[in-house]
C-alpha atoms as a PDB file:
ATOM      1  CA  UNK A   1      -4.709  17.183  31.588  1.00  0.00           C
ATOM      2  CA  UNK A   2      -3.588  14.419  29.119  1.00  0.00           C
ATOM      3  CA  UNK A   3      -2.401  15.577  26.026  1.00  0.00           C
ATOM      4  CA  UNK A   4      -0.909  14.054  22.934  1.00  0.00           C
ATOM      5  CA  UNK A   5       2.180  12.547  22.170  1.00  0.00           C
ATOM      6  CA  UNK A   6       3.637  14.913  19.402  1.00  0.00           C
ATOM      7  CA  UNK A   7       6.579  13.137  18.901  1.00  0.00           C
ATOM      8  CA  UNK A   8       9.408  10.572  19.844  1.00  0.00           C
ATOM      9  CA  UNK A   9      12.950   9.619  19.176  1.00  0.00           C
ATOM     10  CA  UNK A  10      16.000   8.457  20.479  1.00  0.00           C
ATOM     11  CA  UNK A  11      15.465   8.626  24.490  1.00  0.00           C
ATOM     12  CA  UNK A  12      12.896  11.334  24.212  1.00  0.00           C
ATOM     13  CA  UNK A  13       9.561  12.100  23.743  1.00  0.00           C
ATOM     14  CA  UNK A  14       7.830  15.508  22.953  1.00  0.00           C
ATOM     15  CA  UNK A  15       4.468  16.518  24.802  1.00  0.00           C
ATOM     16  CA  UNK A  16       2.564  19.463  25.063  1.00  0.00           C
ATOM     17  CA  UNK A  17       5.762  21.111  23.394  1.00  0.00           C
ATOM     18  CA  UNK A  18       8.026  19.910  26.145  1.00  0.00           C
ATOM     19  CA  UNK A  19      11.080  17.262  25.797  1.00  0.00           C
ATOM     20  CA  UNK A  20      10.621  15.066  28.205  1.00  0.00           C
ATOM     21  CA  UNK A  21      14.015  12.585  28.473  1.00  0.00           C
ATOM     22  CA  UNK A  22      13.412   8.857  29.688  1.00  0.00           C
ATOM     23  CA  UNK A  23      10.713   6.245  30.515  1.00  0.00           C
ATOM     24  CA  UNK A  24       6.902   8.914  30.108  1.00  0.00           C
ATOM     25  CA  UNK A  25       3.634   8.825  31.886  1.00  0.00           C
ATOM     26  CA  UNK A  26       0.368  10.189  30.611  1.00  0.00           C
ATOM     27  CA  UNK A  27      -2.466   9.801  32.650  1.00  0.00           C
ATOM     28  CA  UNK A  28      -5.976  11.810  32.323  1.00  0.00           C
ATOM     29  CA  UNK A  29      -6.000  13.180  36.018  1.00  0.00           C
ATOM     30  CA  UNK A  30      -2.255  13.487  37.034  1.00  0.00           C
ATOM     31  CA  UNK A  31      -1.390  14.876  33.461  1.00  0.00           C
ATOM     32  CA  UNK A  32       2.082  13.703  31.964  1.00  0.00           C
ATOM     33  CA  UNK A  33       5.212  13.171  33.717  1.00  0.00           C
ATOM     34  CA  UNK A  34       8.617  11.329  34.079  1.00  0.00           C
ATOM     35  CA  UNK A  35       7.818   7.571  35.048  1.00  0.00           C
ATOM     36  CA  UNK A  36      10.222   5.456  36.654  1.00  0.00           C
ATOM     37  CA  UNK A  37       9.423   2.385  35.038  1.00  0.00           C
ATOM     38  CA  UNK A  38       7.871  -0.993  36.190  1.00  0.00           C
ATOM     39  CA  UNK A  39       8.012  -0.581  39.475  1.00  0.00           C
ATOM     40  CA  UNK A  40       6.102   2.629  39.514  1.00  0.00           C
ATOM     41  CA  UNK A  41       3.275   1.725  40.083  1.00  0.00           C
ATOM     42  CA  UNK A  42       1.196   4.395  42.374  1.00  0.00           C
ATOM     43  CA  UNK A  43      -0.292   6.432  40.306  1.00  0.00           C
ATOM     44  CA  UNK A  44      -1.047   4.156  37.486  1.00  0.00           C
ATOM     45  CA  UNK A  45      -3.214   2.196  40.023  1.00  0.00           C
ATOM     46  CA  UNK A  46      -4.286   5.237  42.023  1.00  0.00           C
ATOM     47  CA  UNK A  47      -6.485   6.175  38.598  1.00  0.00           C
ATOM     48  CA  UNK A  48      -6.855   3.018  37.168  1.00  0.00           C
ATOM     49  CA  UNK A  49     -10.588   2.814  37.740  1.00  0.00           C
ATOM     50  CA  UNK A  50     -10.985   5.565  35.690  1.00  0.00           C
ATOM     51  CA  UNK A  51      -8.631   4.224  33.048  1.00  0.00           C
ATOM     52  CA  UNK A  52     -10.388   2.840  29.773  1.00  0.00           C
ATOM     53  CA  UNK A  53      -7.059   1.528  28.988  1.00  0.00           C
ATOM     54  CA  UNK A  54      -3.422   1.551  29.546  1.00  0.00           C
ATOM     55  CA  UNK A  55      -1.311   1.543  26.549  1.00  0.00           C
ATOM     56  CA  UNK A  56       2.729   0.426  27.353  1.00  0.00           C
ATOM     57  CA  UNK A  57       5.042   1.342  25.025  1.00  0.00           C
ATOM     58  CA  UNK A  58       7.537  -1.158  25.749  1.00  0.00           C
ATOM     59  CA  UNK A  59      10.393   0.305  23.201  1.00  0.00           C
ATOM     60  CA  UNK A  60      11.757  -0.478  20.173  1.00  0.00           C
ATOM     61  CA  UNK A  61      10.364  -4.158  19.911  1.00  0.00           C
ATOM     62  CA  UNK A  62       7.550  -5.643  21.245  1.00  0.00           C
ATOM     63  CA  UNK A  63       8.140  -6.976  24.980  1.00  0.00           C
ATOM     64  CA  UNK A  64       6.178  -9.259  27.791  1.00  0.00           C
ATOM     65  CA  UNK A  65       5.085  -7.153  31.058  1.00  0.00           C
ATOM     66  CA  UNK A  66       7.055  -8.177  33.715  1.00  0.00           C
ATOM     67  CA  UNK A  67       4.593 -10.767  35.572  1.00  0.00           C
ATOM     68  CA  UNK A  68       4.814  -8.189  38.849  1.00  0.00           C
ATOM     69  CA  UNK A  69       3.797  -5.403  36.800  1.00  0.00           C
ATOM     70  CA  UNK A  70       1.027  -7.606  35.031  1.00  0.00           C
ATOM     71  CA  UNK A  71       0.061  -8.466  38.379  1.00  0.00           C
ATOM     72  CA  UNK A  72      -0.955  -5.301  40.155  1.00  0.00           C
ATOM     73  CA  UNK A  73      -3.009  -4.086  36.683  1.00  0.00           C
ATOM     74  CA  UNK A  74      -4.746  -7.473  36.641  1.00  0.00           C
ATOM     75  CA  UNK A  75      -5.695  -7.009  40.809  1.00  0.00           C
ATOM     76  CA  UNK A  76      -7.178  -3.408  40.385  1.00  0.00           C
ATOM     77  CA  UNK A  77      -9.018  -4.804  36.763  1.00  0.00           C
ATOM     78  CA  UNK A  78      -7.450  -2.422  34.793  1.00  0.00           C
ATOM     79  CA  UNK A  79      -6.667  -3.577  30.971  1.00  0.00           C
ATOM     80  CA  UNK A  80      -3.290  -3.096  29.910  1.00  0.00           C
ATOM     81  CA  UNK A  81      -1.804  -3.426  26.136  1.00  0.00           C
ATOM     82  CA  UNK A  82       1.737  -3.869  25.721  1.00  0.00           C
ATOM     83  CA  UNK A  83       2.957  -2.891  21.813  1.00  0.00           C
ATOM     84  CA  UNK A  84       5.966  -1.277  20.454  1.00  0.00           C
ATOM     85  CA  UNK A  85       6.300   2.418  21.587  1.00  0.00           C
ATOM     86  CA  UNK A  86       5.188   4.015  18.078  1.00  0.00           C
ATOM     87  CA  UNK A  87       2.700   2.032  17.986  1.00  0.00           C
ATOM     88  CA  UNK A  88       1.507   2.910  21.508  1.00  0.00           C
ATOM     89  CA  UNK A  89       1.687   6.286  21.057  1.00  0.00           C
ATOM     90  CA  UNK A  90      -0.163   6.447  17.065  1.00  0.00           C
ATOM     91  CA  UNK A  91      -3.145   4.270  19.403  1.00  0.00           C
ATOM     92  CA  UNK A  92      -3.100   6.511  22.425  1.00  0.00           C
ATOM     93  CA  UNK A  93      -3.439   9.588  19.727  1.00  0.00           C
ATOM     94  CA  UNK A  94      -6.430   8.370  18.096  1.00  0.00           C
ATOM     95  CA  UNK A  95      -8.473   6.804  21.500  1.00  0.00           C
ATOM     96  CA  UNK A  96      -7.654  10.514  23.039  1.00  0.00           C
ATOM     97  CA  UNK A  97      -8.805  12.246  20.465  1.00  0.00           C
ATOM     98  CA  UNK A  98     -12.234  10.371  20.363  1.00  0.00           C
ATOM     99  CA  UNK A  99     -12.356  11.378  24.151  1.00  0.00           C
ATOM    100  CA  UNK A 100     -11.452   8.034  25.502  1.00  0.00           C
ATOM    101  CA  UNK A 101     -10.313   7.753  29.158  1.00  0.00           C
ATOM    102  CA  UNK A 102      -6.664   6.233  28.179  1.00  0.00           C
ATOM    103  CA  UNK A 103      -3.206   6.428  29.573  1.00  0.00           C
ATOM    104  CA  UNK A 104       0.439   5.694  28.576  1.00  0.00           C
ATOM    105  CA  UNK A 105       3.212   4.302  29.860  1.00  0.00           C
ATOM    106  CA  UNK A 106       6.374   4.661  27.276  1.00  0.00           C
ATOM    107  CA  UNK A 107       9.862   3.591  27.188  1.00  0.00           C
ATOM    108  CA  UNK A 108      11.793   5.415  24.965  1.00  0.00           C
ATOM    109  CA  UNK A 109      12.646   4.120  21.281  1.00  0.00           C
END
């Protein structure tokens, strides 16, 4: 069950009430977890037909997605906006909370 991102900070983010440490993964059907980064790919892809959206939180600063990572969301269509990581999480808050389909893939700030 997706749920929002209460908070961030300094190599953490809170969810659900629990700190989770390191790169996060929200996704509506496999729920939030630990992600290990670009080349995790499965289960991103696995729901991505069912994805509205995939919001990357790419840090402190705005960053490119790696090409290979940009690669496999283009091949399955899934639409994927890179941003800052408070950014990505204040937009993931708001399209959840209208009942969008979205998920999130964060690096920490």
């Amino acid at each position: 069950m997706p749920c929002p991102v209460d908070s961030y900070g300094p190599g953490f983010f809170r969810v659900g009430g629990e700190v989770i440490r390191g790169p996060l993964l929200i996704l509506p059907d496999s729920g939030v977890r630990a992600w290990g980064g670009w080349e995790d790919t499965a289960l991103i892809l696995a729901e991505a037909k069912r994805l509205d959206v995939l919001f990357v939180g790419t840090g402190a600063e705005m960053a490119y997605l790696p090409p290979g990572f940009r690669a496999v969301t283009n091949d399955v269509g899934l639409g994927v906006e890179p941003m800052p990581t408070p950014a990505a999480c204040r937009t993931y808050n708001v399209l959840l909370s209208e009942g969008r389909r979205v998920g999130i893939a964060l690096f920490p700030v």
